PDB file of C-alpha atoms in Angstrom:
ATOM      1  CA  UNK A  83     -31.157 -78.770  25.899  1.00  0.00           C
ATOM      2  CA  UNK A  84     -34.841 -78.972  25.414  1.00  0.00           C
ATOM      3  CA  UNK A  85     -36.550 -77.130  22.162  1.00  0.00           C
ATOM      4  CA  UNK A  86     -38.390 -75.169  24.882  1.00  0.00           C
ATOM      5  CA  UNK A  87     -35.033 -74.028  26.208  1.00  0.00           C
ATOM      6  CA  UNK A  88     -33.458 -73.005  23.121  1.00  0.00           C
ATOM      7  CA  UNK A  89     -34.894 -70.022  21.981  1.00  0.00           C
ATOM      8  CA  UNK A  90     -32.831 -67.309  22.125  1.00  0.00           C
ATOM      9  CA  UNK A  91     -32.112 -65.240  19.456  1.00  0.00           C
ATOM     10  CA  UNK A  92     -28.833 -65.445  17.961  1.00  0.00           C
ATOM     11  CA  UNK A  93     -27.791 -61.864  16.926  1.00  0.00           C
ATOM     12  CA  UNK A  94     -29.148 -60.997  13.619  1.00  0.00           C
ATOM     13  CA  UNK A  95     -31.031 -57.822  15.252  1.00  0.00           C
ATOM     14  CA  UNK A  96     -28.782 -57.525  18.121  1.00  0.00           C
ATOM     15  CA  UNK A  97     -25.098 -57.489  15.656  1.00  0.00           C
ATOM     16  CA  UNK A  98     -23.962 -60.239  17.169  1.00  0.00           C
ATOM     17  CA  UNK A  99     -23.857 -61.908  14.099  1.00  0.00           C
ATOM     18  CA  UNK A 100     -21.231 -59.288  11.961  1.00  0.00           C
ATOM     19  CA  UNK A 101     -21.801 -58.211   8.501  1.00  0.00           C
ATOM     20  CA  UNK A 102     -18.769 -60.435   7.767  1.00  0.00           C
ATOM     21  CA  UNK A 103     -20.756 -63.451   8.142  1.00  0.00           C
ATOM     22  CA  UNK A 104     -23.895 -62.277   5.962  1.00  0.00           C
ATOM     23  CA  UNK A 105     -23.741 -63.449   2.142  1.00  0.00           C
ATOM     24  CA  UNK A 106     -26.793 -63.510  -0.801  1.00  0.00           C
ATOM     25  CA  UNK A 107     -26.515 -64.493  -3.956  1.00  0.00           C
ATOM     26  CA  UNK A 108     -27.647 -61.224  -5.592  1.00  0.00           C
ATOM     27  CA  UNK A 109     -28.623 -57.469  -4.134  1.00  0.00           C
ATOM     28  CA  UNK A 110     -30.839 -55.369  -6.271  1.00  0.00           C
ATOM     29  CA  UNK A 111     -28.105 -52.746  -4.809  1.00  0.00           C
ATOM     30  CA  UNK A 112     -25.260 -53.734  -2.456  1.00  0.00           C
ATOM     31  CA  UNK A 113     -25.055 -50.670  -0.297  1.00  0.00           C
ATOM     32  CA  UNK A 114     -28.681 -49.855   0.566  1.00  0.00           C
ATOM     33  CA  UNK A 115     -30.165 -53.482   0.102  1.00  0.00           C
ATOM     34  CA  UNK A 116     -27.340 -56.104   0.695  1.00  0.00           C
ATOM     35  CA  UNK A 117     -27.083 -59.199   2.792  1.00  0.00           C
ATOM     36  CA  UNK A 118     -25.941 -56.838   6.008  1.00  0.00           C
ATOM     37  CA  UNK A 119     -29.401 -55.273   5.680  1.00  0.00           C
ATOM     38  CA  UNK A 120     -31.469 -57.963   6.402  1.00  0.00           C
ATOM     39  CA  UNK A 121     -32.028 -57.829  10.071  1.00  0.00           C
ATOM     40  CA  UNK A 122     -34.688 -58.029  11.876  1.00  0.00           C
ATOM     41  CA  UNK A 123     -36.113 -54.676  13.593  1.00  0.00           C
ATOM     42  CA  UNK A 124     -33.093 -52.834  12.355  1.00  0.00           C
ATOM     43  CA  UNK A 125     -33.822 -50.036   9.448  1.00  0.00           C
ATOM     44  CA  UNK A 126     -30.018 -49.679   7.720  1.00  0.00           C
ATOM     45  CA  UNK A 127     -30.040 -48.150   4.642  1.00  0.00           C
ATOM     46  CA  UNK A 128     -33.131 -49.438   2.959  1.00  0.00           C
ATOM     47  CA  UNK A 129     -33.792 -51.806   5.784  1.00  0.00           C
ATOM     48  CA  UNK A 130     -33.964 -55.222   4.209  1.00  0.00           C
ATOM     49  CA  UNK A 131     -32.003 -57.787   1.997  1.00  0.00           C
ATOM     50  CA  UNK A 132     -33.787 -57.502  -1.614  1.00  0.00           C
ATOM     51  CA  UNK A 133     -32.495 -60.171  -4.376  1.00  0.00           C
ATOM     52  CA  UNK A 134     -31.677 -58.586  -8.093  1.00  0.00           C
ATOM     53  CA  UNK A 135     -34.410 -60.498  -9.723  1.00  0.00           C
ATOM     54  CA  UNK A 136     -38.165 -61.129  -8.816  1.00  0.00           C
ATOM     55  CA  UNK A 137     -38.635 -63.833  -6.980  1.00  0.00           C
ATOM     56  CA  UNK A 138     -40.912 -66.561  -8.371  1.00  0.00           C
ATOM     57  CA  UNK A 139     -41.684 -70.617  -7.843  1.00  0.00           C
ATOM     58  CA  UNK A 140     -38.392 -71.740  -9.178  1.00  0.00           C
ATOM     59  CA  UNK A 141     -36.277 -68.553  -8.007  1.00  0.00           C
ATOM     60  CA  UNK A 142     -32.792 -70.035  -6.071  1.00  0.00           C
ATOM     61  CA  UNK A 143     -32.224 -67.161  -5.131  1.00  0.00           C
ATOM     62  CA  UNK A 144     -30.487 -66.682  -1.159  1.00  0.00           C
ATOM     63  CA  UNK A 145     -29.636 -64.909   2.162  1.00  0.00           C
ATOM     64  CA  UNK A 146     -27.097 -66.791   3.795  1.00  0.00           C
ATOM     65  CA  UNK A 147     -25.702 -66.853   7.309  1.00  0.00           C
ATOM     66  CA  UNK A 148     -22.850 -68.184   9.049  1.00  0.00           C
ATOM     67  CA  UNK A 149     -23.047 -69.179  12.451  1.00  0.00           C
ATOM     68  CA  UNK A 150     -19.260 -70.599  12.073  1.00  0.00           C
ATOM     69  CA  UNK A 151     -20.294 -73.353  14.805  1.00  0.00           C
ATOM     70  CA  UNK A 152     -22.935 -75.992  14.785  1.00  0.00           C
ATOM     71  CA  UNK A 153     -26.293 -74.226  16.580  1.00  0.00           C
ATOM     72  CA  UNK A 154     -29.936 -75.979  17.470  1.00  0.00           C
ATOM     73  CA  UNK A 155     -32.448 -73.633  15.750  1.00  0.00           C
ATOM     74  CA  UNK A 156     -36.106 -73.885  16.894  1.00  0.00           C
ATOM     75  CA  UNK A 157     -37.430 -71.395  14.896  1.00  0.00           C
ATOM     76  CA  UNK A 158     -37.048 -68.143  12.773  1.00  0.00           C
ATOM     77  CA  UNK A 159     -38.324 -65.008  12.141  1.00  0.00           C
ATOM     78  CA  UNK A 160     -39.336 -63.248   8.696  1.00  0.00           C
ATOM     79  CA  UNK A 161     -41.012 -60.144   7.540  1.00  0.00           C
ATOM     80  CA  UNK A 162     -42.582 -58.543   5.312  1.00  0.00           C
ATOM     81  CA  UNK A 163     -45.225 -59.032   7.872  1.00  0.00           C
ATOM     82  CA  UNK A 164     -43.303 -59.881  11.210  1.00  0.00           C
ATOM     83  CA  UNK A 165     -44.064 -63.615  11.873  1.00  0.00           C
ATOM     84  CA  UNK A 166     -42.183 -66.421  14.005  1.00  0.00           C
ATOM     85  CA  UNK A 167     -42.193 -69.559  12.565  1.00  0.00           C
ATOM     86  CA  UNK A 168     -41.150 -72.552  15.097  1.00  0.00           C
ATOM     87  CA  UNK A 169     -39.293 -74.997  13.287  1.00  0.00           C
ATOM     88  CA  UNK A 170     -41.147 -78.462  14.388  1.00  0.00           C
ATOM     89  CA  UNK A 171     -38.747 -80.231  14.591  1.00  0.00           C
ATOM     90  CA  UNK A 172     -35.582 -78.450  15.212  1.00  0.00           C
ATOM     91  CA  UNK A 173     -32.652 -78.107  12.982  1.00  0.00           C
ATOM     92  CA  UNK A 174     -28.759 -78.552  13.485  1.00  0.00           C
ATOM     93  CA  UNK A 175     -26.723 -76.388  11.563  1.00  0.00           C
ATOM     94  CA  UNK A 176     -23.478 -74.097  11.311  1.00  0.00           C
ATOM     95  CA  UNK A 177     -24.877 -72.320   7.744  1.00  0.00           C
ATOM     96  CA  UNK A 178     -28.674 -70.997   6.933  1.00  0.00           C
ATOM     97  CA  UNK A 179     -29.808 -70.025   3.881  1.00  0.00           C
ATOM     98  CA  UNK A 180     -32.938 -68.598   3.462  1.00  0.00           C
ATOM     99  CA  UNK A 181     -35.118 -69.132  -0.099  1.00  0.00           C
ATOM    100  CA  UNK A 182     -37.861 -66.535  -0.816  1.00  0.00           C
ATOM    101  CA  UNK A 183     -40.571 -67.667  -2.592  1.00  0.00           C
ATOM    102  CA  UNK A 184     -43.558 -66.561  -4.284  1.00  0.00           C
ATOM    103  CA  UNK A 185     -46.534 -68.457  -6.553  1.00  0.00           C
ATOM    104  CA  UNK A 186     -46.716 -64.683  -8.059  1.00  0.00           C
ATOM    105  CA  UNK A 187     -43.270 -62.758  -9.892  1.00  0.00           C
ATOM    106  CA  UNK A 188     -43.089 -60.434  -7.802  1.00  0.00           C
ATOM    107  CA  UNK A 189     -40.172 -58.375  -5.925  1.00  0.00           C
ATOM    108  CA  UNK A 190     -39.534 -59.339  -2.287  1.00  0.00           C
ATOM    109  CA  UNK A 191     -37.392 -58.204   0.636  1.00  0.00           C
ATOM    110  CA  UNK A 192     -36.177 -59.538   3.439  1.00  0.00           C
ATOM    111  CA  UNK A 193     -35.695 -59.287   7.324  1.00  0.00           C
ATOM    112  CA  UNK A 194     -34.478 -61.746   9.656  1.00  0.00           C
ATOM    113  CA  UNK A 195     -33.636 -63.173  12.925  1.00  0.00           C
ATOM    114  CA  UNK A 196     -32.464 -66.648  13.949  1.00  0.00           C
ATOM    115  CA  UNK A 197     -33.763 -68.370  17.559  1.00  0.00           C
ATOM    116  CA  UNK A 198     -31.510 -71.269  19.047  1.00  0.00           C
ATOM    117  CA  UNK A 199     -28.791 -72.109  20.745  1.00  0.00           C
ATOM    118  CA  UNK A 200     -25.242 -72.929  20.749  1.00  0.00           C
ATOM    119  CA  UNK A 201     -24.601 -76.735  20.285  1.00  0.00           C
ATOM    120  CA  UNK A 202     -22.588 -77.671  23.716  1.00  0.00           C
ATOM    121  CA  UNK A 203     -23.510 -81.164  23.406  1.00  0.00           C
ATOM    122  CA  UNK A 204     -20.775 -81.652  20.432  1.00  0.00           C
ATOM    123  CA  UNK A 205     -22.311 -84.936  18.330  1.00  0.00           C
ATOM    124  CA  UNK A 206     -21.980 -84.605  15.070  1.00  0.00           C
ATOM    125  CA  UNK A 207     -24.321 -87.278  14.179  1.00  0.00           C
ATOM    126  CA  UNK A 208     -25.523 -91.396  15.094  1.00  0.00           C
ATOM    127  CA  UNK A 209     -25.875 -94.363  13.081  1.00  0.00           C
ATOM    128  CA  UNK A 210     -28.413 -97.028  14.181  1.00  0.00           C
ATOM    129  CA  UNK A 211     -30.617 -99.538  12.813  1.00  0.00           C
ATOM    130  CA  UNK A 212     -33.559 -97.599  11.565  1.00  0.00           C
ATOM    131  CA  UNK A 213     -36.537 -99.180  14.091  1.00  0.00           C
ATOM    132  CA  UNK A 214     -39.567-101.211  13.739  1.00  0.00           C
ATOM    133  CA  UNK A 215     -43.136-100.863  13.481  1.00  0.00           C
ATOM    134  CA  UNK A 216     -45.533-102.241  16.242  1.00  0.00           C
ATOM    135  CA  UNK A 217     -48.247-104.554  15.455  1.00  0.00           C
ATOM    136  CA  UNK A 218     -50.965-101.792  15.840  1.00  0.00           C
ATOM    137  CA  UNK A 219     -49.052 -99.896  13.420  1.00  0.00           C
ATOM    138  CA  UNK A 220     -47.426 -97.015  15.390  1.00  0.00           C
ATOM    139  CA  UNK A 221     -44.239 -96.125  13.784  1.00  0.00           C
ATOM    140  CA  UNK A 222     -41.041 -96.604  15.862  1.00  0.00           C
ATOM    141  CA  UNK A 223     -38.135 -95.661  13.554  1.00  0.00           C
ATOM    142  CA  UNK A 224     -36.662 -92.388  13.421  1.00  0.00           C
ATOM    143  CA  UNK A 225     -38.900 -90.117  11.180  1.00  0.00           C
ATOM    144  CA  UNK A 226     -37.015 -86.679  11.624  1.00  0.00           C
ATOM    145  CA  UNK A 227     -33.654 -88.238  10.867  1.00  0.00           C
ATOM    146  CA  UNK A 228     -31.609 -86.259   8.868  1.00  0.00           C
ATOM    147  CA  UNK A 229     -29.216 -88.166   7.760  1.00  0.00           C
ATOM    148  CA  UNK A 230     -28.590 -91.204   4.580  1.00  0.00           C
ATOM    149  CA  UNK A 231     -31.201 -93.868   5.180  1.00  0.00           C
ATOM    150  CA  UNK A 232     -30.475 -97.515   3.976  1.00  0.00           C
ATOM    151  CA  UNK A 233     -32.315-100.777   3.800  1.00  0.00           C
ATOM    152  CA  UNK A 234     -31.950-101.542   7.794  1.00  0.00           C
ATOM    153  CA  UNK A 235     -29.500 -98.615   9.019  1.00  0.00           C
ATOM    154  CA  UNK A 236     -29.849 -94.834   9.350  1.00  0.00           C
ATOM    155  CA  UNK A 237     -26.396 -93.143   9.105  1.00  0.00           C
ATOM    156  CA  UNK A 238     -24.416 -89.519   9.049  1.00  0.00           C
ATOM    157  CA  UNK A 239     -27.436 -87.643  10.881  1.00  0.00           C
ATOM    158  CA  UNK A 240     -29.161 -86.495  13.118  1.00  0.00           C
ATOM    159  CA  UNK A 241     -32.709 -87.329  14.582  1.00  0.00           C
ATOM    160  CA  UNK A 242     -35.121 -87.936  17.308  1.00  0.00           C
ATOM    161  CA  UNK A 243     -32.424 -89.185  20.175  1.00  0.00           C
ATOM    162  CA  UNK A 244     -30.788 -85.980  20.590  1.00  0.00           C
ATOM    163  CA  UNK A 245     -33.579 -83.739  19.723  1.00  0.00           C
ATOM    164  CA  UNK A 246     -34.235 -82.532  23.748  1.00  0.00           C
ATOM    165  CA  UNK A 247     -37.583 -83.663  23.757  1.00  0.00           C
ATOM    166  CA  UNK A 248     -38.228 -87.057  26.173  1.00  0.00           C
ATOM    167  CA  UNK A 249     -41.635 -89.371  25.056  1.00  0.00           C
ATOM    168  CA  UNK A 250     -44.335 -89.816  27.451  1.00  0.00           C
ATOM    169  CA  UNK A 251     -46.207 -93.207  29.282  1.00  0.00           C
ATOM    170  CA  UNK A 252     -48.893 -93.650  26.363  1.00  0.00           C
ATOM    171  CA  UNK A 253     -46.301 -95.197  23.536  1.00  0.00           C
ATOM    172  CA  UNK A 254     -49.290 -94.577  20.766  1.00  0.00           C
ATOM    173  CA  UNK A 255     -49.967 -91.097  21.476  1.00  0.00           C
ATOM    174  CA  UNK A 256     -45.975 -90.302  22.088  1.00  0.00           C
ATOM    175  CA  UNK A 257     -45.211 -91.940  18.739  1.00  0.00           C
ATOM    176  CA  UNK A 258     -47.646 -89.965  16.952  1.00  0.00           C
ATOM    177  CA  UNK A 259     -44.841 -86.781  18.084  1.00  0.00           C
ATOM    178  CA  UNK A 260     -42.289 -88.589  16.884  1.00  0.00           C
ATOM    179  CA  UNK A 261     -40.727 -88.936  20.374  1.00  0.00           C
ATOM    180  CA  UNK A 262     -39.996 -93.034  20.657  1.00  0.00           C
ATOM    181  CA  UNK A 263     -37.649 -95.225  18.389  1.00  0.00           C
ATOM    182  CA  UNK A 264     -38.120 -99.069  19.169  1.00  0.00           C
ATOM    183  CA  UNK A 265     -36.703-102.479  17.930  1.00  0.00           C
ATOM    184  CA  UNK A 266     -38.255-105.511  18.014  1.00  0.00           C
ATOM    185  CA  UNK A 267     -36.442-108.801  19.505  1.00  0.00           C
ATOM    186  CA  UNK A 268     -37.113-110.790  16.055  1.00  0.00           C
ATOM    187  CA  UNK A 269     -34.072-108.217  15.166  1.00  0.00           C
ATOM    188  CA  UNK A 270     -30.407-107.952  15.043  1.00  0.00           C
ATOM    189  CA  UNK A 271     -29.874-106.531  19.392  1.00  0.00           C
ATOM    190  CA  UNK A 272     -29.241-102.689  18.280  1.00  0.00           C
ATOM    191  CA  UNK A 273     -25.659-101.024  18.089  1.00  0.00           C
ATOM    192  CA  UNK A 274     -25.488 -97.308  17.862  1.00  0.00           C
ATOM    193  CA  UNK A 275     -22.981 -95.683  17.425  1.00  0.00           C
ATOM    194  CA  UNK A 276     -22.073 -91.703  18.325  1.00  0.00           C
ATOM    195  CA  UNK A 277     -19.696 -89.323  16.673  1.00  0.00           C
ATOM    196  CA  UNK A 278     -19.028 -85.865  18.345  1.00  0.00           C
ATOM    197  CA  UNK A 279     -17.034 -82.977  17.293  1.00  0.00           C
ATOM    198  CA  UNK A 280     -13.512 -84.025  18.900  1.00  0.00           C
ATOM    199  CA  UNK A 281     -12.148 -85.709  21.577  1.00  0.00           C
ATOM    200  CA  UNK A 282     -13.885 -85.782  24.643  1.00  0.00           C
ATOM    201  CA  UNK A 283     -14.237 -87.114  28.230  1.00  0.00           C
ATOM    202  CA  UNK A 284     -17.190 -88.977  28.813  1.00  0.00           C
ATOM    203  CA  UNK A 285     -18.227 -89.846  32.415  1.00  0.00           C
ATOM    204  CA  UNK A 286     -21.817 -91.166  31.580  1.00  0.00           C
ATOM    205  CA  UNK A 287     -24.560 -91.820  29.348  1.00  0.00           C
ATOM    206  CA  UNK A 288     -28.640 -91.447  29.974  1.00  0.00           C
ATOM    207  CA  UNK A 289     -30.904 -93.438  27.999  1.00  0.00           C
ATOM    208  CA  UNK A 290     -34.170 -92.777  28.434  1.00  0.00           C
ATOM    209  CA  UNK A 291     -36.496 -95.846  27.781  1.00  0.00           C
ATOM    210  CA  UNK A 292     -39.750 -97.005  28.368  1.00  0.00           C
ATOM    211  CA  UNK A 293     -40.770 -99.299  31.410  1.00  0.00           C
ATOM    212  CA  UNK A 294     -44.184-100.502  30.432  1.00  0.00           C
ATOM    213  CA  UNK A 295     -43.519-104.140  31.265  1.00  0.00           C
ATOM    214  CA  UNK A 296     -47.198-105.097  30.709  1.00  0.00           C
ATOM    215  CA  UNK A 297     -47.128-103.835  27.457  1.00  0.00           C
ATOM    216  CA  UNK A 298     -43.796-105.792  26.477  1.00  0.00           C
ATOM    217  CA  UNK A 299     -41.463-103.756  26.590  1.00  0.00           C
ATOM    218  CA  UNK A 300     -37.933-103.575  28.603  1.00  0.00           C
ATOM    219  CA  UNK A 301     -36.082-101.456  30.294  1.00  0.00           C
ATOM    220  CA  UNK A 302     -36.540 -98.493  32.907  1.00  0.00           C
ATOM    221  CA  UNK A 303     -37.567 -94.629  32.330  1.00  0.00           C
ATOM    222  CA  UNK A 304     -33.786 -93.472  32.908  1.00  0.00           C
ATOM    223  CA  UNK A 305     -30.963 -95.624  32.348  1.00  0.00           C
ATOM    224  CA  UNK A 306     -27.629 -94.648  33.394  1.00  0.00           C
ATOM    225  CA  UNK A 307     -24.348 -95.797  32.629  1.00  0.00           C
ATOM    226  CA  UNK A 308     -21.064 -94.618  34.550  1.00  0.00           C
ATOM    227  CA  UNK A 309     -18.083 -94.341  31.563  1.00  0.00           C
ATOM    228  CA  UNK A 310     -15.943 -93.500  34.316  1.00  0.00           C
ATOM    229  CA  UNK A 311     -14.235 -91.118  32.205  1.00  0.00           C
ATOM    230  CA  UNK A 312     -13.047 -92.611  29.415  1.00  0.00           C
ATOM    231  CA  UNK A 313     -11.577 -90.578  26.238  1.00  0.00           C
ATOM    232  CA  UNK A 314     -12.692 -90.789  22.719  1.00  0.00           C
ATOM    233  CA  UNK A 315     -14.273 -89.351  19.991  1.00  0.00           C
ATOM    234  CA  UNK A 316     -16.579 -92.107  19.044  1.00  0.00           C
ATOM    235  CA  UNK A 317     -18.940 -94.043  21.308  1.00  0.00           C
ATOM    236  CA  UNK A 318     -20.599 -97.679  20.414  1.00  0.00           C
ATOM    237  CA  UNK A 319     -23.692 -98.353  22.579  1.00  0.00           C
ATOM    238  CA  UNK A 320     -24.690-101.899  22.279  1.00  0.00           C
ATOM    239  CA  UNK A 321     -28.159-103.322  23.719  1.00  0.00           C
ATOM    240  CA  UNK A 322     -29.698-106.519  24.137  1.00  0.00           C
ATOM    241  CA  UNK A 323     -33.222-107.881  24.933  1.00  0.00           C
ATOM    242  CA  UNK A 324     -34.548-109.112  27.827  1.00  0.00           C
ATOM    243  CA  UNK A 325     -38.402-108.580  26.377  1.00  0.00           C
ATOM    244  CA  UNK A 326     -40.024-108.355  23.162  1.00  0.00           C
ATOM    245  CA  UNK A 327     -38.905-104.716  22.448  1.00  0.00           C
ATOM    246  CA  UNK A 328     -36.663-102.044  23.396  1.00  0.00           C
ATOM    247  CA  UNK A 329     -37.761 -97.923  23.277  1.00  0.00           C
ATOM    248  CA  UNK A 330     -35.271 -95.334  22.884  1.00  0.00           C
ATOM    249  CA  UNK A 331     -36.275 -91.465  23.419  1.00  0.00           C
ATOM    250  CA  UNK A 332     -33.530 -89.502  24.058  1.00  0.00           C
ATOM    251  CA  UNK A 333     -29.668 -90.636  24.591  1.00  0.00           C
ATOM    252  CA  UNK A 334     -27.755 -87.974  26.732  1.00  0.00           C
ATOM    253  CA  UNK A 335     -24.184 -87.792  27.475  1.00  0.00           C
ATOM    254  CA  UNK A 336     -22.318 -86.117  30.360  1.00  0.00           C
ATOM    255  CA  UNK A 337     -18.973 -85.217  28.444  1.00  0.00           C
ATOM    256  CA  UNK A 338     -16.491 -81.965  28.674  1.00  0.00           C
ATOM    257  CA  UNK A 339     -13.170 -81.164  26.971  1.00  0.00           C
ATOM    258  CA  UNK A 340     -10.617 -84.005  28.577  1.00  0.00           C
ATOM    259  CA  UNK A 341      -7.753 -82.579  30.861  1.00  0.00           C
ATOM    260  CA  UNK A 342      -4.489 -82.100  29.481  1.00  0.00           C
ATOM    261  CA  UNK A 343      -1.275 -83.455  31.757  1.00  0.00           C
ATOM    262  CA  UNK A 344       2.077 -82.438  30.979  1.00  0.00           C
ATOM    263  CA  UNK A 345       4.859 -84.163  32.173  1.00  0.00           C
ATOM    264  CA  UNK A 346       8.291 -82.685  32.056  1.00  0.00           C
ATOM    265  CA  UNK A 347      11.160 -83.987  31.980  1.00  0.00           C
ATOM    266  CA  UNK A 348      14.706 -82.742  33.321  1.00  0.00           C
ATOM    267  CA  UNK A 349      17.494 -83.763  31.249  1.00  0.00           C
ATOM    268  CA  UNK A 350      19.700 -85.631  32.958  1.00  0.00           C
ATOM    269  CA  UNK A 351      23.542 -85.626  31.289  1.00  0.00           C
ATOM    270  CA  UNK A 352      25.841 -88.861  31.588  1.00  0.00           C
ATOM    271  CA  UNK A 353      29.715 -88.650  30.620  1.00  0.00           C
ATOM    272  CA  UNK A 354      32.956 -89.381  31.813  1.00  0.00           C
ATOM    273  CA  UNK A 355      36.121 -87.604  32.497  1.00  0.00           C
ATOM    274  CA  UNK A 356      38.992 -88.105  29.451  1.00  0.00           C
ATOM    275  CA  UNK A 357      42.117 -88.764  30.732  1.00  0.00           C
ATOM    276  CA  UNK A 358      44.828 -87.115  29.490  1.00  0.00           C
TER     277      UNK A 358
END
């Protein structure tokens, strides 16, 4: 699902999220300015979280919330003054805390709401070789990955491939919105490699690539491949070359919980007759 998509807000005004699942690491007072007061629009008690101390440059202090399942937030929503912040680009997360912060001491309260959307797509995260950069210098690795990043491989995260938004024609301007990862043919042909939340069914994959041939670079705008629906909980992807370079925007999988046969069996009871 596209960031544009995913907006919807996820319950802190509405209740959807329950008190249960609200948590801060200090409340001036727990029953008029605890954690389960900090919603947006919504005047309980004294109508806001407010942490014990002043808040300051190096104040830790939080307000946390648990979403229990991993969710695609594209933005949030504070007040003191009510203003929506879109988070550029999006985060993947099951827990968010927020961190007030001030360059005064001063004492600060909180409302909130979260916009996203429920993760359907189930990866967890993809490992890859990290991407090159192009001879003009536009950057072609993946600069919102969120996961460890080695010499030559990006692993344990999240990033650019499965962020919903798909680059355009002009491979300059699109990699100036972090929207293309590309490897050069002087490079190891790239392997990556896809973990998801459990066991699926997978009955294809998308790729969506680049097809400016003129410009030396392979493949067509969207790729499909039939997995003709194989089972797993891992899947390796494994490209080769056929031009200089290969561009990667967004991978997308057509997947769904895998169907569950039962066979049953009927005993069946062999014996003889003793003779007497």
């Amino acid at each position: 699902m596209s960031a544009a998509q995913c907006i919807a807000p996820l319950g802190m005004e509405s209740g959807l999220i329950p008190d249960k699942d609200l948590t801060a690491s200090s409340s001036f007072n727990d029953g008029n300015v605890g954690p389960q007061n900090g919603r947006l629009n919504q005047d309980i008690k004294s109508g806001a979280w407010c942490p014990k101390p002043q808040i300051t440059t190096e104040s830790t202090e939080w307000l946390q919330i648990n979403l229990h399942s991993v969710h695609k937030l594209s933005g949030n929503t504070n007040t003191y003054l009510e203003k929506k912040n879109q988070l550029d680009p999006p985060i993947w997360a099951s827990k968010i805390r927020f961190i007030p912060y001030s360059s005064h001491r001063r004492t600060v309260c909180m409302r909130v709401e979260l916009y996203g959307c429920y993760w359907s797509v189930g990866i967890v995260s993809y490992s890859m070789p990290k991407g090159n950069r192009r001879s003009n210098g536009v950057e072609l690795t993946d600069v919102i990955y969120d996961g460890q990043w080695g010499d030559d491989l990006l692993r344990g995260g999240l990033g650019q491939l499965v962020d919903g938004q798909f680059g355009g024609d002009e491979i300059r301007e699109a990699a100036k919105n972090s929207a293309w990862v590309g490897w050069r043919n002087d490079t190891k042909p790239p392997v990556l490699t896809f973990e998801f939340d459990k066991i699926r069914e997978f009955s294809a994959v998308h790729l969506y690539c680049n097809n400016k041939f003129m410009r030396d670079v392979q493949n067509s705008r969207n790729v499909t491949i039939k997995l003709h629906h194989r089972i797993g909980k891992w899947v390796r992807i494994q490209l080769h070359f056929s031009a200089r370079w290969i561009l990667i925007s967004e991978v997308v999988f057509d997947s769904g919980k895998p169907l569950t046969c039962y066979i049953y069996n009927t005993p069946i009871f062999i014996g003889h007759k003793i003779q007497h």
